[in-house]
Amino acid sequence: MPNLTNITLHDAHQSNTTTLYQDFVIELDSNLLLQLMASYSLKAADVTGDYVFNALVFEQFIKTEPYNSGNSVLKNTTNAISSWPQNLSWSHLNQHINHFLLAWLNDYKLGANIDAAFLLSRCLELKSNKNTQFQSLLIHLIARVTHQLEQYKFSYVQNFDLDTGLPNQRLLINLLNLGLSHSPNLNNNLQSNLSSSDDLVESTHLGLILINLNINFGEVSQQISASSTLMLAVMHTIQRHLNEDATLFHIGATDLAILINPLKSPSQLNIIATKLLHAFETALPLDNVTLILNPHFGAISTFNVHTNGISLYEYARLALNQAIANNEQIKIYDKNISSSFVSSQLLEEAIIEAFQQNELSLFLQPIVCINDKVNNKGIRNSEFCNSAEGLLRWPSQQGQSVSPQRLIDVIYKKGFGKVFIRWLINSACQHCAELASTYQHQISLTLNFSSSDLLDSDLPELLSQSITLWGISASSLTIEITESDILADEVKVLQVLDDIVQLGCKIALDDFGTGYSSMTRLRNLPVSIVKIDQSFVRNISNSTQDQAIVKSIIKLAHSLDKEVIAEGVADLACLNILKEMKCEKMQGYYYGKPMSFNEFVTWLDAFKTL
């Protein structure tokens, strides 16, 4: 049985094609068997015969609870013990005992009950006064080999992934430290003792590539029966493109690692990553599913970094995180990444402090209604504003340009999501109440909620409490969602949305036209407003294709009795085209950018006088 605590890189590489238990062997030779027999007052001559399989005892045994309580019956063990020869030579006895124990382990791996194995061993009888000792010996051997297997399994799972058989992160770190300790260029003491370059031995360098598969298992769970199926397909795809110097590791749900030892040149990292990117341009071999991955790679080599195994791994992780954040395919670590990481950490701390100090604000961007009817003054196409979208801003950020999405991502990442959503709802309700009571403007506000918010069954109650506290109408709030927000758990999200609609709030579907099944979802969702994504609106005056898309969306929405808001209205030409298409609401820089509450009040007063 291999010693997994002292495993080498070669062993880890070999494990890429092995599975759990494959390397486990029963260590029971004739000398050890004699020693165990002696403890039960048995000699070799005592156990060579005469044996009998007691069928009556067996018939009673199979009716007992232990026999039926496991996940698997003792098929292999029963076959081994029922076919036991009547007489055995000493060498054949050792062979048959090992065969019996192996049969038991096969049953045990399938979930058989060890108490049942103990009772089954009583069915094999030795026709002598040594029968009791012999049966006690069998029980001892069953318990012993089972314990050995459990020890092996414990050691195995410390170092290998059970689903794929790949070595894991723990073993990767150990092998990195082992490889680094054997690299002359990384041994500071050795380097300091060398007197000239002529004394230098050729260095052995390591390369490390971390891979994020860039896939959400939740989104494909209905298509793929188990994540392990996907991981096995990925593993086999990668292994076909690795040579004997590279070892594959499974280090996370969607993360893998490749250790290259020796690494001949830093350029190998790019070559391997690029080769794998090309490999994933072809759909994975999955049953009834077409799935193409676009993974991210973060890599590092010891050619430019001298450190220990944990730090080397963490630096590679920083490179991978930056690749994911910047949507890059391959990122090789350099010292600038560490500086960027420190800056990012400081910014995140500043954002949380700003949130806790109430320095974040809800800015408002006007949504203007186009009235195509003749009013009492005989004016057609009059414009008025009775709604706005609430957008998060950090006004006192001291010159730093921080996007609203970055602010929200950090707030949720640091665990303040629930606190933030309370603040957001309360701020919106307060603004609605103040606009109505102090400035006589009846304005409804639109709020953007994330998928995690929509999975919170407490959300409708939070809305209800704040609406009641500020004494506003529930119709003053519109909850803006995107199609992707629903995919997390469609059944649960729809239930939360239905509860919100029951309160009297409205639901707006944002970024319409960008989802792959928007038409179907528009029909089924409790949506009263459709917002056309600005990517279709921005260039509408110069693109006949965009005009056709926007026109069809407006027509579809109106046929389902939905209001339409066009986002990204930036100029008069765009506005006039949308008017001709009977789009009733506009949002964009043509009317106004997101502005502070006081600026919005001033804008409203000025807009009413136009």
XYZ file of C-alpha atoms in Angstrom:
610
model
C 0.000 0.000 0.000
C 1.591 3.345 -1.062
C 2.513 5.942 1.528
C 0.378 8.903 0.456
C 1.985 11.256 2.933
C 5.315 10.910 1.135
C 3.967 10.938 -2.403
C 6.248 12.214 -5.179
C 5.524 14.290 -8.246
C 5.760 11.094 -10.315
C 3.094 9.457 -8.142
C 0.831 12.504 -8.518
C 1.322 12.461 -12.268
C 0.464 8.766 -12.402
C -2.686 9.382 -10.345
C -4.126 11.347 -13.243
C -5.120 7.971 -14.694
C -5.928 6.098 -11.470
C -8.983 6.052 -9.228
C -9.665 5.568 -5.556
C -8.632 2.137 -4.173
C -6.789 1.122 -7.343
C -3.381 1.223 -5.615
C -4.620 -0.467 -2.447
C -3.274 -3.981 -1.882
C -3.828 -6.478 0.924
C -0.638 -6.933 2.944
C -1.075 -10.392 4.428
C 1.827 -12.737 3.678
C 2.349 -16.169 5.218
C 4.677 -14.949 7.992
C 2.241 -12.282 9.164
C -0.628 -14.760 8.966
C 1.296 -17.180 11.199
C 1.900 -14.423 13.759
C -1.806 -13.528 13.830
C -2.783 -17.182 14.104
C -0.451 -17.656 17.067
C -2.376 -15.022 19.005
C -5.422 -17.294 18.651
C -3.458 -20.471 19.553
C -3.561 -21.717 15.976
C -0.835 -23.508 14.043
C -0.517 -24.148 10.330
C -1.578 -27.771 10.743
C -4.762 -26.671 12.539
C -6.216 -24.721 9.627
C -5.464 -26.795 6.526
C -8.762 -28.749 6.787
C -11.435 -30.081 7.225
C -13.850 -27.191 6.227
C -17.600 -27.077 5.682
C -19.978 -24.301 4.636
C -22.982 -24.508 7.010
C -26.008 -23.846 4.758
C -28.495 -23.913 7.664
C -26.626 -21.201 9.550
C -26.441 -19.204 6.298
C -30.220 -19.484 5.713
C -30.839 -18.075 9.194
C -28.189 -15.408 8.707
C -29.667 -13.885 5.515
C -32.894 -13.197 7.417
C -31.126 -11.009 9.985
C -31.030 -7.208 9.997
C -27.231 -6.803 9.503
C -27.429 -8.714 6.221
C -30.070 -6.339 4.830
C -29.056 -3.066 6.483
C -26.158 -2.138 4.172
C -26.339 -0.517 0.753
C -25.107 -3.749 -0.808
C -25.504 -7.430 0.030
C -22.445 -9.582 0.543
C -22.484 -11.104 -2.933
C -18.703 -11.356 -3.389
C -17.997 -12.423 0.189
C -20.731 -15.057 0.146
C -19.384 -16.510 -3.077
C -15.839 -16.646 -1.661
C -16.821 -18.336 1.571
C -19.396 -20.763 0.112
C -16.861 -22.045 -2.424
C -14.167 -22.632 0.209
C -12.384 -25.999 -0.405
C -12.700 -28.756 2.158
C -8.943 -29.134 2.489
C -6.130 -26.690 1.785
C -2.368 -26.762 1.763
C -0.661 -24.047 3.755
C 0.258 -21.986 0.671
C -3.272 -22.322 -0.732
C -4.772 -21.309 2.617
C -2.938 -17.983 2.541
C -4.143 -17.473 -1.038
C -7.780 -18.266 -0.188
C -7.793 -15.973 2.844
C -6.509 -13.102 0.726
C -9.136 -13.888 -1.909
C -11.821 -13.888 0.793
C -10.636 -10.532 2.183
C -10.514 -9.000 -1.281
C -14.080 -10.191 -1.914
C -15.177 -8.589 1.354
C -13.493 -5.270 0.443
C -15.292 -5.217 -2.906
C -18.594 -5.586 -1.046
C -17.549 -3.009 1.553
C -16.731 -0.434 -1.127
C -20.296 -0.874 -2.386
C -21.723 -0.218 1.091
C -21.966 -3.654 2.718
C -22.308 -3.851 6.507
C -19.236 -5.054 8.410
C -21.391 -6.683 11.122
C -22.950 -8.772 8.371
C -19.465 -9.869 7.280
C -18.670 -10.919 10.849
C -21.837 -13.042 10.997
C -21.235 -14.491 7.548
C -17.786 -15.694 8.625
C -19.559 -17.923 11.177
C -20.994 -19.921 8.275
C -17.532 -21.322 7.488
C -16.719 -23.990 10.037
C -13.524 -25.911 10.774
C -14.358 -29.460 11.855
C -12.118 -29.521 14.888
C -11.912 -28.156 18.383
C -10.146 -25.098 16.865
C -13.277 -23.857 15.075
C -13.963 -21.042 17.548
C -10.399 -19.760 17.269
C -10.504 -19.997 13.461
C -13.738 -18.000 13.211
C -12.334 -15.400 15.614
C -9.278 -15.169 13.334
C -11.505 -14.510 10.289
C -13.314 -11.736 12.172
C -9.961 -10.268 13.165
C -8.767 -10.330 9.545
C -11.989 -8.699 8.293
C -11.675 -5.915 10.876
C -7.957 -5.490 10.146
C -8.250 -5.152 6.359
C -11.279 -2.848 6.710
C -9.284 -0.583 9.007
C -6.388 -0.580 6.546
C -8.733 0.431 3.733
C -10.210 3.266 5.795
C -6.713 4.523 6.618
C -5.821 4.387 2.950
C -9.019 6.248 2.029
C -8.350 8.911 4.672
C -4.832 9.461 3.349
C -6.149 9.431 -0.205
C -8.845 12.061 0.321
C -6.284 14.325 1.975
C -4.408 14.448 -1.309
C -6.792 13.488 -4.109
C -10.222 14.426 -5.413
C -12.604 11.472 -5.144
C -14.648 12.263 -8.278
C -11.785 12.734 -10.735
C -8.880 10.949 -9.049
C -6.747 14.052 -9.565
C -4.329 15.305 -6.882
C -5.746 18.258 -4.960
C -4.589 21.664 -3.740
C -3.006 20.299 -0.549
C -0.788 17.949 -2.516
C -0.021 20.711 -5.020
C 1.350 22.977 -2.275
C 3.419 20.119 -0.841
C 4.885 19.313 -4.243
C 5.607 22.986 -4.915
C 7.559 23.201 -1.663
C 9.350 19.959 -2.490
C 10.244 21.165 -5.982
C 11.377 24.565 -4.741
C 13.615 23.021 -2.091
C 15.386 21.048 -4.824
C 15.881 24.063 -7.094
C 19.445 25.431 -6.705
C 18.492 28.879 -7.944
C 15.990 29.167 -5.090
C 18.304 28.053 -2.310
C 19.587 31.286 -0.784
C 22.193 29.590 1.371
C 23.666 27.755 -1.565
C 23.711 30.870 -3.714
C 25.515 32.886 -1.071
C 28.283 30.250 -0.812
C 29.042 30.137 -4.529
C 32.123 32.210 -5.403
C 31.709 32.485 -9.175
C 29.297 31.815 -12.015
C 31.416 28.797 -13.005
C 30.235 27.029 -9.858
C 26.552 27.380 -10.728
C 24.711 24.183 -11.506
C 21.901 24.176 -14.015
C 18.721 25.379 -12.306
C 15.485 23.427 -12.257
C 12.523 25.762 -12.687
C 8.858 25.221 -11.960
C 5.819 26.560 -13.763
C 2.298 26.794 -12.353
C -0.898 27.463 -14.288
C -4.259 27.914 -12.551
C -7.406 27.460 -14.644
C -10.903 28.777 -13.975
C -13.407 27.055 -16.268
C -15.638 30.146 -16.377
C -18.830 28.189 -15.944
C -21.735 28.372 -13.519
C -22.762 24.832 -12.630
C -26.162 26.149 -11.522
C -26.986 27.320 -15.037
C -26.192 23.959 -16.628
C -27.422 21.701 -13.827
C -30.583 20.851 -15.754
C -28.528 19.835 -18.773
C -25.718 17.934 -17.075
C -26.619 15.289 -14.521
C -23.615 15.986 -12.277
C -20.748 18.426 -12.107
C -18.335 15.475 -11.912
C -19.418 14.462 -15.434
C -18.322 17.832 -16.736
C -15.094 17.803 -14.735
C -14.148 14.389 -16.082
C -14.716 15.594 -19.638
C -12.589 18.681 -18.961
C -9.878 16.579 -17.308
C -9.590 14.236 -20.287
C -9.532 17.171 -22.718
C -6.660 18.821 -20.843
C -4.665 15.633 -20.318
C -4.627 14.932 -24.049
C -2.623 18.142 -24.491
C -0.110 17.733 -21.638
C 3.278 16.050 -21.842
C 4.984 13.996 -19.134
C 6.471 17.096 -17.457
C 3.004 18.471 -16.621
C 0.704 17.265 -13.841
C -2.979 18.161 -13.583
C -4.604 18.991 -10.209
C -8.241 19.558 -9.157
C -8.180 22.510 -6.732
C -11.785 23.743 -6.638
C -15.318 23.262 -7.955
C -14.461 24.933 -11.266
C -10.705 25.349 -10.829
C -7.791 23.211 -12.006
C -4.009 23.600 -11.845
C -1.080 22.410 -13.936
C 2.380 21.990 -12.411
C 5.236 21.896 -14.928
C 8.495 20.430 -13.611
C 10.937 21.088 -15.080
C 9.939 24.287 -16.870
C 12.406 24.915 -19.683
C 11.329 28.477 -20.474
C 8.736 31.041 -19.269
C 7.207 30.954 -22.760
C 5.993 27.410 -22.054
C 3.258 28.850 -19.842
C 1.723 30.805 -22.726
C 2.170 27.893 -25.115
C 0.332 25.450 -22.826
C -2.488 27.890 -22.020
C -2.970 28.811 -25.677
C -3.015 25.142 -26.677
C -5.728 24.450 -24.099
C -7.773 27.459 -25.204
C -7.801 26.046 -28.718
C -8.775 22.639 -27.330
C -11.844 24.134 -25.652
C -13.015 25.757 -28.886
C -14.575 22.359 -29.616
C -17.654 21.243 -27.699
C -16.981 18.872 -24.812
C -18.026 15.221 -25.287
C -21.118 15.282 -23.065
C -24.291 13.269 -23.630
C -27.016 15.321 -25.348
C -25.312 18.601 -24.421
C -23.274 21.024 -26.490
C -20.996 22.967 -24.164
C -18.021 25.111 -25.172
C -15.895 26.589 -22.382
C -13.945 29.831 -22.426
C -11.620 29.400 -19.424
C -9.301 31.924 -17.763
C -5.626 31.172 -17.024
C -3.317 32.638 -14.379
C 0.306 31.542 -14.467
C 3.668 32.024 -12.773
C 7.190 30.589 -13.068
C 10.260 30.524 -10.836
C 12.270 32.263 -13.555
C 11.206 35.630 -12.117
C 9.812 34.828 -8.648
C 11.837 33.310 -5.787
C 9.519 32.278 -2.948
C 7.907 29.337 -1.172
C 5.142 27.020 -2.362
C 2.212 28.809 -0.717
C 3.304 32.232 -1.987
C 3.902 30.884 -5.478
C 0.377 29.480 -5.478
C -1.118 32.733 -4.152
C 0.712 34.795 -6.795
C -0.697 32.515 -9.497
C -4.132 32.996 -7.910
C -3.707 36.780 -8.106
C -2.906 36.469 -11.809
C -5.981 34.306 -12.343
C -8.221 36.718 -10.429
C -6.984 39.603 -12.546
C -7.625 37.605 -15.714
C -11.208 36.991 -14.547
C -11.759 40.600 -13.448
C -10.424 42.018 -16.726
C -12.011 39.267 -18.841
C -8.584 38.226 -20.147
C -7.862 34.687 -21.238
C -4.261 34.422 -20.017
C -2.436 36.461 -17.366
C 1.186 35.867 -16.367
C 2.113 37.093 -12.900
C 4.340 40.137 -12.453
C 4.959 42.401 -9.481
C 2.475 44.985 -10.758
C -0.311 42.493 -10.074
C 0.567 42.443 -6.375
C 0.545 46.255 -6.294
C -2.798 46.244 -8.066
C -4.144 43.722 -5.549
C -3.067 45.879 -2.602
C -4.693 48.923 -4.213
C -7.851 46.921 -4.798
C -7.932 45.819 -1.160
C -7.528 49.410 0.031
C -10.316 50.546 -2.298
C -12.642 47.835 -1.013
C -11.983 48.916 2.567
C -12.693 52.549 1.594
C -15.969 51.562 -0.088
C -17.199 49.682 2.974
C -16.208 52.573 5.230
C -18.060 55.001 2.934
C -21.157 52.815 3.079
C -21.029 52.541 6.859
C -20.499 56.305 7.163
C -23.538 56.947 4.931
C -21.400 58.577 2.228
C -23.059 56.681 -0.632
C -26.036 58.337 -2.311
C -28.953 57.414 -4.518
C -28.710 59.557 -7.645
C -31.757 59.968 -9.880
C -31.938 59.920 -13.687
C -35.166 61.276 -15.223
C -37.507 59.086 -17.235
C -39.579 61.313 -19.516
C -43.041 60.438 -20.795
C -44.075 61.379 -24.327
C -47.749 62.293 -24.523
C -48.878 61.831 -28.124
C -52.322 63.246 -27.405
C -53.468 66.842 -27.751
C -53.596 68.486 -24.326
C -55.965 71.252 -23.162
C -53.652 73.858 -24.679
C -53.802 72.189 -28.070
C -50.193 70.988 -27.837
C -49.317 67.553 -29.219
C -46.330 65.476 -28.128
C -46.008 67.194 -24.764
C -43.373 65.826 -22.389
C -43.504 65.361 -18.655
C -41.506 63.502 -16.010
C -43.232 61.363 -13.388
C -40.519 58.767 -12.791
C -36.763 58.302 -12.421
C -34.254 55.520 -11.976
C -32.298 55.345 -8.730
C -28.576 54.727 -9.299
C -25.872 54.264 -6.659
C -23.095 56.846 -6.513
C -20.160 57.746 -4.248
C -20.062 61.557 -4.397
C -17.148 62.043 -1.980
C -14.741 59.560 -3.569
C -11.966 62.144 -3.797
C -11.377 61.888 -7.517
C -11.531 58.095 -7.729
C -13.671 56.777 -10.556
C -15.627 53.874 -9.098
C -18.468 52.382 -11.087
C -21.806 51.648 -9.387
C -21.381 47.951 -10.204
C -17.993 47.934 -8.481
C -19.547 49.538 -5.398
C -22.333 46.973 -5.295
C -20.019 44.036 -5.945
C -17.789 45.007 -3.024
C -20.740 45.591 -0.680
C -22.146 42.141 -1.417
C -18.712 40.487 -1.395
C -18.062 41.813 2.115
C -21.399 40.511 3.400
C -23.341 43.780 3.580
C -25.901 42.843 0.910
C -28.886 42.628 3.256
C -27.985 45.902 4.963
C -27.526 47.578 1.581
C -30.898 46.496 0.208
C -32.616 47.888 3.331
C -30.759 51.165 2.832
C -31.644 51.258 -0.867
C -35.360 50.668 -0.322
C -35.505 53.127 2.563
C -33.659 55.839 0.587
C -36.005 55.443 -2.392
C -39.129 55.591 -0.243
C -37.778 58.649 1.611
C -37.072 60.422 -1.703
C -40.579 59.649 -2.995
C -42.164 60.959 0.216
C -40.031 64.119 0.255
C -40.640 64.880 -3.432
C -44.405 64.637 -2.852
C -44.736 66.423 0.503
C -42.040 69.100 0.233
C -41.765 69.772 -3.519
C -45.205 68.615 -4.794
C -43.724 66.277 -7.378
C -45.389 62.872 -7.718
C -42.446 60.807 -8.832
C -42.110 57.011 -8.872
C -38.625 55.536 -8.562
C -37.121 52.478 -10.230
C -34.652 50.336 -8.254
C -32.275 47.676 -9.571
C -32.210 44.411 -7.621
C -29.693 41.587 -8.053
C -30.414 37.879 -8.405
C -29.437 37.282 -4.764
C -31.950 39.951 -3.685
C -34.699 38.276 -5.689
C -33.973 34.943 -3.992
C -34.634 36.530 -0.592
C -38.171 35.671 0.479
C -38.007 38.579 2.983
C -37.745 41.170 0.177
C -41.505 41.805 -0.191
C -41.778 42.374 3.564
C -38.846 44.824 3.511
C -40.596 46.777 0.760
C -43.897 46.734 2.629
C -42.334 47.988 5.864
C -40.557 50.901 4.188
C -43.617 51.867 2.109
C -45.707 51.962 5.290
C -43.031 53.876 7.236
C -42.844 56.705 4.668
C -46.538 56.715 3.848
C -46.195 56.389 0.082
C -48.120 54.368 -2.460
C -46.629 50.999 -3.413
C -47.032 52.054 -7.059
C -44.325 54.659 -6.389
C -41.735 51.863 -6.566
C -40.758 49.898 -9.648
C -38.438 46.905 -9.241
C -36.073 46.547 -12.186
C -34.763 43.084 -12.997
C -32.805 41.477 -15.817
C -33.512 38.167 -17.487
C -30.300 36.642 -16.123
C -31.463 37.417 -12.558
C -34.267 34.912 -12.999
C -32.051 32.030 -14.079
C -30.579 31.490 -10.596
C -33.821 29.843 -9.411
C -36.755 30.673 -11.627
C -39.440 29.160 -9.409
C -38.314 30.995 -6.262
C -37.698 34.302 -8.065
C -41.167 34.225 -9.659
C -42.735 33.665 -6.245
C -40.902 36.696 -4.810
C -41.899 38.809 -7.834
C -45.536 37.752 -7.480
C -45.481 38.832 -3.807
C -43.989 42.194 -4.808
C -46.696 42.731 -7.424
C -49.345 41.875 -4.800
C -48.040 44.819 -2.758
C -48.821 47.122 -5.690
C -45.258 47.663 -6.921
C -44.435 47.379 -10.614
C -41.856 45.148 -12.260
C -39.642 46.379 -15.122
C -37.583 44.051 -17.324
C -34.222 45.716 -18.015
C -31.839 45.155 -20.960
C -34.621 43.627 -23.024
C -33.470 42.100 -26.301
C -30.146 40.770 -25.006
C -31.491 37.528 -23.481
C -31.693 34.329 -25.490
C -35.314 33.598 -24.552
C -36.711 37.064 -23.890
C -39.914 36.586 -25.878
C -41.036 33.591 -23.838
C -40.111 35.141 -20.511
C -41.831 38.436 -21.341
C -45.066 36.513 -21.774
C -44.718 34.623 -18.473
C -43.186 37.211 -16.123
C -45.343 39.612 -14.037
C -43.769 42.539 -15.909
C -45.590 45.799 -16.689
C -42.632 47.750 -18.135
C -40.052 46.787 -20.756
C -36.782 48.705 -20.963
C -35.031 48.473 -24.323
C -31.297 48.040 -23.859
C -29.275 51.136 -24.788
C -27.045 49.068 -27.084
C -29.961 49.014 -29.552
C -30.995 52.637 -28.965
C -27.688 54.504 -28.964
C -27.036 54.323 -32.726
C -30.610 54.009 -33.913
C -30.337 57.067 -36.195
C -27.444 55.454 -38.093
C -28.417 51.771 -38.070
C -31.408 50.335 -39.915
C -30.814 47.042 -38.121
C -31.125 48.688 -34.695
C -34.238 50.503 -35.906
C -35.799 47.203 -36.947
C -34.933 45.563 -33.598
C -36.300 48.461 -31.528
C -39.459 48.698 -33.621
C -40.163 44.968 -33.212
C -39.575 45.136 -29.441
C -41.964 48.097 -29.068
C -44.599 46.337 -31.157
C -44.246 43.114 -29.167
C -44.404 44.888 -25.804
C -47.471 46.914 -26.797
C -49.215 43.774 -28.036
C -48.800 42.376 -24.506
C -49.985 45.668 -22.887
C -46.538 46.559 -21.556
C -45.127 50.077 -21.285
C -41.841 50.708 -23.067
C -38.851 52.739 -21.891
C -35.973 53.358 -24.298
C -32.614 53.687 -22.540
C -29.637 55.574 -23.956
C -31.547 58.410 -25.680
C -28.676 60.825 -26.324
C -29.806 63.205 -29.078
C -32.839 64.712 -30.824
C -32.537 62.496 -33.909
C -32.760 59.387 -31.728
C -35.689 60.861 -29.811
C -37.686 61.671 -32.968
C -37.264 58.148 -34.363
C -38.502 56.663 -31.085
C -41.487 59.019 -31.091
C -42.431 57.796 -34.547
C -42.257 54.227 -33.251
C -44.742 55.173 -30.470
C -42.253 54.601 -27.636
C -43.905 56.291 -24.652
C -40.974 56.785 -22.253
C -37.363 57.931 -22.732
C -34.297 57.800 -20.521
C -30.863 59.128 -21.416
C -28.413 62.008 -21.472
C -30.627 63.999 -23.871
C -32.817 64.784 -20.885
C -30.370 64.431 -18.046
C -27.567 62.434 -16.466
C -27.967 60.777 -13.041
C -28.010 63.618 -10.489
C -28.180 64.168 -6.760
C -31.549 64.581 -5.079
C -31.271 68.380 -4.866
C -30.090 68.610 -8.480
C -33.025 66.458 -9.547
C -35.516 68.741 -7.785
C -33.984 71.750 -9.572
C -34.132 69.873 -12.885
C -37.800 68.976 -12.312
C -38.750 72.592 -11.642
C -36.922 73.732 -14.773
C -38.372 70.953 -16.934
C -41.936 71.766 -15.941
C -41.550 75.323 -17.228
C -40.283 74.263 -20.694
